[in-house]
Coordinates of C-alpha atoms and ligand atoms in Angstrom, one line a residue:
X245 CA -22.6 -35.4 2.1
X246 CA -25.1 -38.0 2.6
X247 CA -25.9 -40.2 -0.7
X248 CA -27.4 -43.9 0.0
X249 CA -24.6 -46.6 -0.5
X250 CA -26.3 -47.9 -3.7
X251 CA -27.0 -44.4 -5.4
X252 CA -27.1 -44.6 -9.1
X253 CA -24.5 -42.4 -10.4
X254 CA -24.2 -42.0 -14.2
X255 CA -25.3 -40.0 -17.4
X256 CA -28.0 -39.6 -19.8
X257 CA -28.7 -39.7 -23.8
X258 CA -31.1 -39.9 -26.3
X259 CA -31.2 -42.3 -29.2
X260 CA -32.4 -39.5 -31.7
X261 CA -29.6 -36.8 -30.1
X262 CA -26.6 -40.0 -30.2
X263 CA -27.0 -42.5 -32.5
X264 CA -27.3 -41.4 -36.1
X265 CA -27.5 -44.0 -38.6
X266 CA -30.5 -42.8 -39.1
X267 CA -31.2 -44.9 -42.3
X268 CA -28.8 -47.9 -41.3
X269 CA -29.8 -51.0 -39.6
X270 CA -33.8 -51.2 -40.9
X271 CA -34.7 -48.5 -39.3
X272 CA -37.6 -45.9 -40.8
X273 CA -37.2 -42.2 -40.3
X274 CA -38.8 -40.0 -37.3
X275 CA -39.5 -36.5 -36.4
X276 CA -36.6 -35.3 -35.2
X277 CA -35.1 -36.5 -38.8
X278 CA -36.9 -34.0 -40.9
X279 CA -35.9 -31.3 -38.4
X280 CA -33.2 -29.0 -39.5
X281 CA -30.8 -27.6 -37.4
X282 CA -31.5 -23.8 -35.2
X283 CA -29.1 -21.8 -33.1
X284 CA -30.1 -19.5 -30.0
X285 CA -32.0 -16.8 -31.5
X286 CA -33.5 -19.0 -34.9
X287 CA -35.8 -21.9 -34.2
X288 CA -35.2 -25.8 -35.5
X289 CA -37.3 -25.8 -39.0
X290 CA -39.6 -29.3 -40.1
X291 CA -39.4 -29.8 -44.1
X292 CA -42.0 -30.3 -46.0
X293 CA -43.3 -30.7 -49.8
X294 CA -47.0 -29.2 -49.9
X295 CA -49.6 -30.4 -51.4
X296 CA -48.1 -29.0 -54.9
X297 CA -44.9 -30.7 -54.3
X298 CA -43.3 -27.5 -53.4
X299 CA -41.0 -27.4 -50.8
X300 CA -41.1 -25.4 -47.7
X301 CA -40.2 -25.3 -43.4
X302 CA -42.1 -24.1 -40.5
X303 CA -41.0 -23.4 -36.8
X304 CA -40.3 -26.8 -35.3
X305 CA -43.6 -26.6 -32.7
X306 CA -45.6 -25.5 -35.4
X307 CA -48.5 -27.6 -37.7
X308 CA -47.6 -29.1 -41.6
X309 CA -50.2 -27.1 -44.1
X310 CA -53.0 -29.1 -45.2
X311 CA -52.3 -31.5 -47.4
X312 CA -48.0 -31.3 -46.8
X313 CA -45.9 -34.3 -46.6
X314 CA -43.3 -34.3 -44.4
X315 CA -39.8 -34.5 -46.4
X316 CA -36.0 -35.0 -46.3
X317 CA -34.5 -31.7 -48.5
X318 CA -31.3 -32.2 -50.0
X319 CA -30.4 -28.2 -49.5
X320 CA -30.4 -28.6 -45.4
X321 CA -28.2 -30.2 -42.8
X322 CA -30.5 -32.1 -40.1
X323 CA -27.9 -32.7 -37.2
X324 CA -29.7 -35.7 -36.1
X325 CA -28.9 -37.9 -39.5
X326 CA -25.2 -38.4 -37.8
X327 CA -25.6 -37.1 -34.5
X328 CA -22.6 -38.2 -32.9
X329 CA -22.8 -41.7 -34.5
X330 CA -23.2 -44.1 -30.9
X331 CA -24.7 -46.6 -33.4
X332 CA -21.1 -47.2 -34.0
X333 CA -19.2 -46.2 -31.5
X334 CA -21.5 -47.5 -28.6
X335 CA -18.3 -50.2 -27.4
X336 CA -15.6 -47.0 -27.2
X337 CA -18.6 -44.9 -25.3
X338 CA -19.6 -47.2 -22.6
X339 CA -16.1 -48.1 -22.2
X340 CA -15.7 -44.2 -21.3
X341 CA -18.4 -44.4 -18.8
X342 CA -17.7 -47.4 -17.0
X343 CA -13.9 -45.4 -17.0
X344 CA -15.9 -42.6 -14.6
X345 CA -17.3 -45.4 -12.6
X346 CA -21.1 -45.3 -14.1
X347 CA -23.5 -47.0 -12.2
X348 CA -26.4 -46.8 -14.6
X349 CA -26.8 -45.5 -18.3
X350 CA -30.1 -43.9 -19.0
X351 CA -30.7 -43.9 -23.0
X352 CA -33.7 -44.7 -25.6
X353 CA -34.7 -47.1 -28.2
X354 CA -35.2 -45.4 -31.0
X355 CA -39.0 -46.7 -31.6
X356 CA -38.7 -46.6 -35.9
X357 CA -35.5 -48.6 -35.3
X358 CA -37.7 -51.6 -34.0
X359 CA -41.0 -50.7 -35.8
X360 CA -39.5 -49.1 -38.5
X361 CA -43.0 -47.4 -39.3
X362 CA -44.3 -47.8 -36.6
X363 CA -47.5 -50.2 -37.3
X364 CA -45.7 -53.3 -38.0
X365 CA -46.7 -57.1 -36.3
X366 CA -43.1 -58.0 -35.2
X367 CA -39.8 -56.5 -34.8
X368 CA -37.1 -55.5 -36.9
X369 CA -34.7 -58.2 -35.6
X370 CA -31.9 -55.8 -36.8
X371 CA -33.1 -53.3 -33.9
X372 CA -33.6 -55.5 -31.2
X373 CA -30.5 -57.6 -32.0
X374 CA -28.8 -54.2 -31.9
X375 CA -30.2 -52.6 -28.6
X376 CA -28.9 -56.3 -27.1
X377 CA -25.2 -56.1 -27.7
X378 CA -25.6 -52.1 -26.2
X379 CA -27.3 -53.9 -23.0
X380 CA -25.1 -56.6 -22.5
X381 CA -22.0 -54.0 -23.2
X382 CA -23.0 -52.1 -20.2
X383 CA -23.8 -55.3 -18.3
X384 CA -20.0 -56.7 -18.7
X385 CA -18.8 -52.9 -16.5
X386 CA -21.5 -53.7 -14.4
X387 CA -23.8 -50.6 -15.5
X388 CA -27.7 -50.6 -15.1
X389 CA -29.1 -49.1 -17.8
X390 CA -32.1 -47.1 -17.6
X391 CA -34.7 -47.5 -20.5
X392 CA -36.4 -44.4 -21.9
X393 CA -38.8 -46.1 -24.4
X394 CA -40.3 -43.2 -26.1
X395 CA -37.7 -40.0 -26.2
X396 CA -39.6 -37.3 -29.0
X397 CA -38.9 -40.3 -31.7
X398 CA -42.8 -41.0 -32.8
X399 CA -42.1 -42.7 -36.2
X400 CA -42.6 -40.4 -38.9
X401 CA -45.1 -42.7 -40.5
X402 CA -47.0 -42.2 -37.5
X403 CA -47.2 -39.0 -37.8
X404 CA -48.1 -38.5 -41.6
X405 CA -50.0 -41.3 -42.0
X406 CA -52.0 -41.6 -38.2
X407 CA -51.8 -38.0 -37.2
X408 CA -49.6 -38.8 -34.4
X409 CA -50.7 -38.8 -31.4
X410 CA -54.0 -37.0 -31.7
X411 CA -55.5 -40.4 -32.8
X412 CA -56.0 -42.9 -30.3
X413 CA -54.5 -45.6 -32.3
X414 CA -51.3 -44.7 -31.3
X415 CA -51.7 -46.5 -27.7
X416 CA -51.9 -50.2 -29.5
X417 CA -48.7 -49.4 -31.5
X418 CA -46.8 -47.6 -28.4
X419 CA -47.7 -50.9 -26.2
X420 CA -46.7 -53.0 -28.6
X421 CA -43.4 -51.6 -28.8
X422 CA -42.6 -51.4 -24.7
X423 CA -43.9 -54.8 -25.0
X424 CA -41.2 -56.2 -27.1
X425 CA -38.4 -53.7 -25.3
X426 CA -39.9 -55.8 -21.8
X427 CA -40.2 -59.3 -23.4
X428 CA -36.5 -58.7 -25.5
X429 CA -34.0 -57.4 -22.6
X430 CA -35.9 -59.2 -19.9
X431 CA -33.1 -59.7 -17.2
X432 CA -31.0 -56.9 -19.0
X433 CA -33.0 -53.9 -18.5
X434 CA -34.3 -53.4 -14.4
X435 CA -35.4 -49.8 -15.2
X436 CA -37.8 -48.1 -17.5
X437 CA -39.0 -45.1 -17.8
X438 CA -42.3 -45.1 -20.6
X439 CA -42.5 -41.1 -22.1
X440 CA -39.8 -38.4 -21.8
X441 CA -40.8 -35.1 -20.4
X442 CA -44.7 -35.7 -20.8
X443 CA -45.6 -32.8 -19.9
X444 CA -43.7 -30.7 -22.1
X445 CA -46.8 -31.0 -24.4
X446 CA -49.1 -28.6 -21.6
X447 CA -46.1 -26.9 -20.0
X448 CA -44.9 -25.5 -22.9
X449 CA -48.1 -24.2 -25.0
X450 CA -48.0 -20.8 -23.2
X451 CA -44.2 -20.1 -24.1
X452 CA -44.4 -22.0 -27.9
X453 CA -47.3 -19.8 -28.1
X454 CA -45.9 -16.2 -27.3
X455 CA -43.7 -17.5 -29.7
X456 CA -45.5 -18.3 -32.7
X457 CA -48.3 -15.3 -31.7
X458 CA -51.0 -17.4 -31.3
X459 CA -54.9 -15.6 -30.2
X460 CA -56.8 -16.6 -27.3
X461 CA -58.8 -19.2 -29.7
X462 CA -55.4 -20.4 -30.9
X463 CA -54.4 -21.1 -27.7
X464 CA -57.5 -22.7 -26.4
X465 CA -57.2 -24.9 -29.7
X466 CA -53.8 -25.9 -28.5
X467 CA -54.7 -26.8 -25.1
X468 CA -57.5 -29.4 -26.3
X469 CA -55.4 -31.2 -28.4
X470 CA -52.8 -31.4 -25.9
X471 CA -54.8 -32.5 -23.0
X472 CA -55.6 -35.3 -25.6
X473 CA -52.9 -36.1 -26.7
X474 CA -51.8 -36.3 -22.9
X475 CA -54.4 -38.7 -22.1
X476 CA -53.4 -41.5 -25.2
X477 CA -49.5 -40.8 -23.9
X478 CA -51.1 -41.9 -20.4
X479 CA -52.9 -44.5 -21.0
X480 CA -50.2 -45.8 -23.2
X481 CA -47.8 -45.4 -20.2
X482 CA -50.0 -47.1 -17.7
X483 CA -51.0 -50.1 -19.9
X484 CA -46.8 -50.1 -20.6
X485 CA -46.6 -50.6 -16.8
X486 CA -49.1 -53.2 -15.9
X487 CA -47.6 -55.5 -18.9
X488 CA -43.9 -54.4 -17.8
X489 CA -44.5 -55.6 -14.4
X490 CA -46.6 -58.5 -15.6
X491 CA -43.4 -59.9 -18.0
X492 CA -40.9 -59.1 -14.6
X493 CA -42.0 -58.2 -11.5
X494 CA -38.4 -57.1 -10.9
X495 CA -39.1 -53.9 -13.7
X496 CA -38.8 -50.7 -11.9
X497 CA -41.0 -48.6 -13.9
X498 CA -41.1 -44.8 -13.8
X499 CA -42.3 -41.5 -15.4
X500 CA -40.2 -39.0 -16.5
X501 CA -41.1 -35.0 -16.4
X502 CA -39.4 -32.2 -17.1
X503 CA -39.4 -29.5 -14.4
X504 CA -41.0 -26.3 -14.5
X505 CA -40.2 -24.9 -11.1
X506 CA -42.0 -21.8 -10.6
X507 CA -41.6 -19.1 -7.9
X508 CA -44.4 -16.6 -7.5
X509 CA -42.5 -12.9 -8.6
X510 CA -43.7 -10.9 -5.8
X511 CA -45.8 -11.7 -2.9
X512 CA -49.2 -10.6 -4.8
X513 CA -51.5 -13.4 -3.5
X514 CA -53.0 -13.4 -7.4
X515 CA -49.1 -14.3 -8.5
X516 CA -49.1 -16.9 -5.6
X517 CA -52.5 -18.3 -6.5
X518 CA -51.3 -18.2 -10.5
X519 CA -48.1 -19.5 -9.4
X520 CA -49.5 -22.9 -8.2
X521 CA -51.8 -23.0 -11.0
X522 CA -48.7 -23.6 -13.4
X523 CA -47.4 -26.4 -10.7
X524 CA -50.8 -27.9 -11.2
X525 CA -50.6 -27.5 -15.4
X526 CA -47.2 -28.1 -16.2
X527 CA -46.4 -30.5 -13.4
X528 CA -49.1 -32.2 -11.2
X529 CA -50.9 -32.8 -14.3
X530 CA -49.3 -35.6 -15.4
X531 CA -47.5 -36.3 -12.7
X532 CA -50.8 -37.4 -10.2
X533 CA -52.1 -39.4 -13.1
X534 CA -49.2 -41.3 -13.0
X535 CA -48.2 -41.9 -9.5
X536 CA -52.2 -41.6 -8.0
X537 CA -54.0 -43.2 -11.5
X538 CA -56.2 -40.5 -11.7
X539 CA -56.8 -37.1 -12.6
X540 CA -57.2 -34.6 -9.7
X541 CA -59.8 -32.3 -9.7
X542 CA -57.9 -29.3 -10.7
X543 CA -58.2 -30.7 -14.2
X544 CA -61.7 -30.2 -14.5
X545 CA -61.1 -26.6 -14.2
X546 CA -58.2 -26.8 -17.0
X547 CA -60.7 -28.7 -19.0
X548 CA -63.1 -25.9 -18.5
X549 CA -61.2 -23.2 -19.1
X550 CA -60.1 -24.6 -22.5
X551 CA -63.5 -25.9 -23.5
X552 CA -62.2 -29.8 -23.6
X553 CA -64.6 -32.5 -24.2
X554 CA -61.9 -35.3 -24.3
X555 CA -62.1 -38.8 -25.5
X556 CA -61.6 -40.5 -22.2
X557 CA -63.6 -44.3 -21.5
X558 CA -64.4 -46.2 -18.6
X559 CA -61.5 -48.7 -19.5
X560 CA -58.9 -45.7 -19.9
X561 CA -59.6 -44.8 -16.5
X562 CA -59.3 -48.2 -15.2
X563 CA -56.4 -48.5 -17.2
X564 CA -54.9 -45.8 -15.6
X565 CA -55.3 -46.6 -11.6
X566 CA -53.5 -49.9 -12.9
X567 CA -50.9 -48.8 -14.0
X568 CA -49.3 -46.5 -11.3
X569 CA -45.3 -46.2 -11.7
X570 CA -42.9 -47.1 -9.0
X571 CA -40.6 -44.0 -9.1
X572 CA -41.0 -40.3 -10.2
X573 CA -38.3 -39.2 -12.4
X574 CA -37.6 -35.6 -14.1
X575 CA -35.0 -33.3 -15.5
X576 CA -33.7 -30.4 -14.2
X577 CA -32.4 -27.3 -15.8
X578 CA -33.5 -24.0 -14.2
X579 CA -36.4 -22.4 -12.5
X580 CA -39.2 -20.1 -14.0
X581 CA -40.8 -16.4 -12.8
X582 CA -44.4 -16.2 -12.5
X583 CA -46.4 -13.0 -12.4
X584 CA -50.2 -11.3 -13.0
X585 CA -48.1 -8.0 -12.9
X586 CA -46.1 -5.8 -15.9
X587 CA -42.5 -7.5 -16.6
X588 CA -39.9 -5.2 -17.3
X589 CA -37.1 -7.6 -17.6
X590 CA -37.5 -10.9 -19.7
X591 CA -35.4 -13.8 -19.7
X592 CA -34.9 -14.8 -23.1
X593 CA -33.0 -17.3 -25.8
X594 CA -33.9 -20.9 -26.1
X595 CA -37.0 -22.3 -24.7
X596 CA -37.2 -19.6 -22.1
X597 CA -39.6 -17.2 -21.3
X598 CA -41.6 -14.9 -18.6
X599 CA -39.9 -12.8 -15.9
X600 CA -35.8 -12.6 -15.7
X601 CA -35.1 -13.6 -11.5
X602 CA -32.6 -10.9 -10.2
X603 CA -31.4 -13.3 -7.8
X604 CA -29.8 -15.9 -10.4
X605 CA -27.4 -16.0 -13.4
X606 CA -28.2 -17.6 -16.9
X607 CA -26.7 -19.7 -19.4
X608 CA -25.3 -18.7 -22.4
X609 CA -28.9 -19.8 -23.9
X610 CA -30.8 -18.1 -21.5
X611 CA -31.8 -20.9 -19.0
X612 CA -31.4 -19.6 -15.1
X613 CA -29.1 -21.5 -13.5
X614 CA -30.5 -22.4 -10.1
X615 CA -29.1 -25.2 -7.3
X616 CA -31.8 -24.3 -4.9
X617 CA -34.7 -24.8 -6.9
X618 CA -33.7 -28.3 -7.3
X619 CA -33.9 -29.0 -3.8
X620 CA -37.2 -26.9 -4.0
X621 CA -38.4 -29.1 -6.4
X622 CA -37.1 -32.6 -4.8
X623 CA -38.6 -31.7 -1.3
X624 CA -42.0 -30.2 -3.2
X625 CA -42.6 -33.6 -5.5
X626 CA -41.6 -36.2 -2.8
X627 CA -43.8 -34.7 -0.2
X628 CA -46.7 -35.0 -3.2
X629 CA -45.9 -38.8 -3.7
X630 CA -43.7 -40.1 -1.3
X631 CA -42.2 -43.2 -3.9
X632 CA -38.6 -42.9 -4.9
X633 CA -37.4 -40.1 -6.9
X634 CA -34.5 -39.8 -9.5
X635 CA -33.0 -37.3 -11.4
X636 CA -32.6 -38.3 -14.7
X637 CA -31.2 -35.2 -16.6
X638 CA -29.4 -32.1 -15.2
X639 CA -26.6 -30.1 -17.0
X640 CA -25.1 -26.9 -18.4
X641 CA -25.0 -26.7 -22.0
X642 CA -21.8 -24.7 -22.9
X643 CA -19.5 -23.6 -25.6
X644 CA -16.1 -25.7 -25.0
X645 CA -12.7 -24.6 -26.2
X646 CA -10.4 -27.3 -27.1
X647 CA -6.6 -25.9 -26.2
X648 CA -3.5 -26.8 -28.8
X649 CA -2.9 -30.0 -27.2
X650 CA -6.1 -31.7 -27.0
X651 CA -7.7 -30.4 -23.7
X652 CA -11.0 -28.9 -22.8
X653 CA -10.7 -27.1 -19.1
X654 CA -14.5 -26.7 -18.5
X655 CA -14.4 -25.3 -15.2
X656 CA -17.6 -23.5 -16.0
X657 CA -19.5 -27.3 -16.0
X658 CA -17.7 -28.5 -12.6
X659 CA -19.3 -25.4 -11.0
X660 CA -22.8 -26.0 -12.4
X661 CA -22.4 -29.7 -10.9
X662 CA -20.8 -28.7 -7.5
X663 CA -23.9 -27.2 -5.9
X664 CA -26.7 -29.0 -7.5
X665 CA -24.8 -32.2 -5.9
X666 CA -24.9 -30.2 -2.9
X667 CA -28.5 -29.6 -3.0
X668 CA -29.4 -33.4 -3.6
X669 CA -27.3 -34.1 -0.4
X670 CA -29.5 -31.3 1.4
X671 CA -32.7 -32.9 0.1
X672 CA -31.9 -36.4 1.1
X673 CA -31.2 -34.9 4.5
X674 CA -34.5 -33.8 4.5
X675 CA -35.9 -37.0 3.9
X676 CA -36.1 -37.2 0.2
X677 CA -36.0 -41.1 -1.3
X678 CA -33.5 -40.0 -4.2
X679 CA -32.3 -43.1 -5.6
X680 CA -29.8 -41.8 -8.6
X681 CA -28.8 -39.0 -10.6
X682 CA -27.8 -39.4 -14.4
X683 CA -26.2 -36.0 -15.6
X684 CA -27.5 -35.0 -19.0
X685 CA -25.3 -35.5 -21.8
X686 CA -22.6 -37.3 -20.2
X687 CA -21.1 -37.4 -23.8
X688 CA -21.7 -34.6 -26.5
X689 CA -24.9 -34.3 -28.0
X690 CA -26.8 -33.0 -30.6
X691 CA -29.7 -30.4 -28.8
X692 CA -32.8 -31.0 -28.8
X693 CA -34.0 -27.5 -28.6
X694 CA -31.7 -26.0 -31.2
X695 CA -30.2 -28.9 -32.9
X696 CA -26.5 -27.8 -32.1
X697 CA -23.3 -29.6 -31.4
X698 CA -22.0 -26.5 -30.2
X699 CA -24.7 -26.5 -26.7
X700 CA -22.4 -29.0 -25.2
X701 CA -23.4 -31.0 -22.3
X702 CA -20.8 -33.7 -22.3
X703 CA -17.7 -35.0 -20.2
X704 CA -16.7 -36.3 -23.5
X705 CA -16.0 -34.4 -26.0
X706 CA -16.9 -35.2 -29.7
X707 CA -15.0 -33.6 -32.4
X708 CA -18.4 -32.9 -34.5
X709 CA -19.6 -29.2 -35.5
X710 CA -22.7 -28.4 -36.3
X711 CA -22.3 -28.8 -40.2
X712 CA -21.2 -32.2 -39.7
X713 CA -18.1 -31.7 -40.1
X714 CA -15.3 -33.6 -37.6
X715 CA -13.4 -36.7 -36.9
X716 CA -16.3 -38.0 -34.4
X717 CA -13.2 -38.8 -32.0
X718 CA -13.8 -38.6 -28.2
X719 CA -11.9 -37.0 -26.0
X720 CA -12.4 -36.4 -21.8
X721 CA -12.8 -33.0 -20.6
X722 CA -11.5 -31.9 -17.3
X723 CA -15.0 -32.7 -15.8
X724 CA -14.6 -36.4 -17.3
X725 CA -11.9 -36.4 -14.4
X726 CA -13.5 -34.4 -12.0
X727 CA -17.4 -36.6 -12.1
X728 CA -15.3 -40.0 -12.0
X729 CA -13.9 -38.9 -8.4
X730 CA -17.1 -37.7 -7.4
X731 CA -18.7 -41.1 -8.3
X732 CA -15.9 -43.1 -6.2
X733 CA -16.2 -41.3 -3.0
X734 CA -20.1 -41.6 -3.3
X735 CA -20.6 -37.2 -3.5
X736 CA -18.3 -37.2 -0.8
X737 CA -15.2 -35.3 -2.8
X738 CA -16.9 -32.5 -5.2
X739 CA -14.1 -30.3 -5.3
Ligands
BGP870 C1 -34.6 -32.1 -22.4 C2 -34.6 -33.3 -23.2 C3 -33.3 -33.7 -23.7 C4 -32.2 -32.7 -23.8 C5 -32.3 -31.6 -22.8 C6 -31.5 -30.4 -23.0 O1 -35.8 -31.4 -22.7 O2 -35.2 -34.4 -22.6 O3 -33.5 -34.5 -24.8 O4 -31.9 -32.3 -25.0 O5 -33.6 -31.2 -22.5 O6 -32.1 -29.5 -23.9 P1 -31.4 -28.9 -25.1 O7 -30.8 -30.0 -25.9 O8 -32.4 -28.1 -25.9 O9 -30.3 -28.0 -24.6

């Protein structure tokens, strides 16, 4: 195994899947806390009052009615109110990690926990003061932590009031925020990353859409607003960059995407040819913008094809060939089937879609499970960019069993691990700059996809169902045990 001396072993959370105290502390309400909780087969539900005052849900990815507000109903659960409560318990947590020898901490700051709606001139000090103790926590074990500024949180005044990211607005209150995070922890926080998975918002429109049944003009419809949307989040991101590097040129700024690795389903040239035109939608899209500051000319034909005549100014585009990050950074789950031709065998369950692969097995929630492709998809991106690459989720969300006397033998998750380690060694061989790996969900989490506790990611258990019921105690799986010895021998001892 081959793994740089310095490699940043460690784990990865969200503040809106972690924290809870969702109305503690100052801070205003977001999305994700008017989202009720799904399973595998029913989606997460946003509630509503409409313009009557009546109350009423839709599918998670789909739009409010005219005239609705969103709204907190007493008669559901939303797992994200408590989630598993690191607000609290942040001191017992890190503690935990620095026990498996962390090296870095990737987690968010909760945007409406600084701006609590989002539009306000300074800081909740409340916020800030809190997100210090939290750094300097992880400082005292020697962890880096890793700074995802916005992670799905949008303040939920941004939304109803601003309509979210559609409006361009949203970039002065965005860089306002990354501003304070890079004035505030200046010398605590070395590495940021500005907007979590990006692109889900144009690699995901063709699978949210076979979903919710959309038409052609539907679809079109959601591809403009998206490509808009995209360009405020990028913009945001590069002005984030210049000013993060401006405030310390010692900030190590990246982008984070999450990975749709696609393999053509037969050797059709049209499923080749439709094959790289998903890597150039759901993943060089963003990606080039980022790490070349400009849009590549694929993207006119996108833009075409959808009929987009998008708001984009001389000073955004200057904007963006300033602000190019230092490091590419994604998530890694499974791989993806593409195909012009008939499929008779889907893959299916959460956030998955298209062609099954005969050649690989699949979760419990239907996501392949694929070592290879990450080395497919290390080697593909680093020969694109050639600046350091991390990963900065990867993980197998399971149902755990605890046994009579406390313990949780998740065998299941060692194996998952084992051979994606083995295909970062592989990669690195071949001359990949990977520079860390931060598993996803190094505790229990609540999902973002379904909103359960019972898809469990972590090598720390938390006694938390998905009622909200349980002690919130922690506990360390056999994996717990099993990651801390691969972090001390450096990837050497995996088995
Ligand atoms: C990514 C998100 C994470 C995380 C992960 C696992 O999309 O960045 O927030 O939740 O996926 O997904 P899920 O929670 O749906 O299993």
């Amino acid at each position: 195994m081959s793994f740089p001396k310095n490699f940043l072993w460690g784990g990865a959370t969200a503040a809106n899947q972690v924290e809870g105290a969702w109305n503690e502390g100052g801070r205003g309400p977001a999305k994700t806390d008017v989202t009720t909780g799904g399973t595998v087969s029913e989606p997460r539900y946003i509630t509503y009052l409409d313009k009557d005052g009546k109350p009423g849900k839709i599918n998670q990815f789909d739009r409010l009615p005219e005239g609705a507000t969103y709204y907190v109903n007493p008669d559901y659960y939303y797992p994200n109110h408590k989630a598993v409560d690191q607000y609290h318990h942040y001191k017992e947590d890190i503690a935990l990690f620095a026990e498996m020898g962390y090296k870095v901490y990737r987690m968010s700051i909760s945007w409406s926990r600084l701006f609590p709606k989002g539009i306000e001139k300074t800081p909740n000090q409340e916020g800030v003061e809190h997100y210090r103790d939290v750094f300097k926590e992880l400082r005292k074990y020697n962890i880096e932590p890793l700074v995802t500024i916005w992670h799905f949180d949008t303040p939920l005044y941004l939304e109803q009031e601003l309509g979210g990211w559609q409006n361009r607005e949203l970039i002065e209150h965005y860089v306002r925020f990354a501003t304070t995070c890079f004035t505030e922890y200046k010398g605590l926080v070395h590495y940021w990353l500005t907007f979590n998975e990006i692109n889900n918002a144009c690699a995901f429109i063709d699978m949210v859409n076979e979903m919710l049944h959309m038409t052609k003009e539907e679809t079109d419809a959601r591809y403009r607003e998206a490509y808009q949307l995209l360009h405020y989040q990028l913009v945001a991101s590069a002005k984030a960059v210049q000013i993060g590097h401006a405030i310390d040129p010692d900030n190590m700024i990246g982008c984070m995407l999450s990975t749709n690795c696609a393999y053509p389903m037969t050797c059709d040239p049209e499923d080749a040819l439709k094959t790289e035109h998903v890597w150039e939608n759901a993943t060089y899209y963003c990606g080039d913008v980022h790490v070349f500051g400009y849009y590549s000319p694929f993207t006119k034909r996108l833009w075409r094809e959808h009929g987009c005549e998008l708001d984009i100014t001389d000073q955004d585009l200057a904007d963006l060939a300033a602000g190019t990050v230092d490091m590419y950074t994604f998530s890694y789950y499974s791989s993806n089937v593409v195909t012009t031709h008939d499929v008779t065998e889907k893959s299916g369950g959460n956030m998955s879609t298209g062609a099954k692969n005969p050649y690989l097995q699949y979760s419990d929630w239907g996501w392949s499970l694929d070592p290879t492709g990450m080395q497919y998809f290390l080697e593909k991106i680093y020969d694109r960019y050639r600046i350091p690459l991390m990963i900065v989720e990867n993980g197998l969300g399971a149902y755990d069993t605890v046994e009579e006397d406390g313990s949780i033998h998740d065998d299941y998750r060692i194996d998952y691990y084992r051979p994606h380690i083995q295909a970062m060694s592989r990669a690195i061989d071949n001359g990949v700059d990977l520079i860390g790996y931060t598993t996803w969900g190094c505790i229990d989490v609540v999902s973002a996809g379904t909103g359960e506790m019972r898809k469990r990611y972590g090598f720390i258990y938390v006694d938390m169902d998905d009622e909200g019921k349980g002690s919130m105690a922690r506990s360390r799986k056999d994996s717990f045990f099993w990651y801390k010895k691969v972090i001390a021998s450096n990837g050497e001892d995996i088995d």
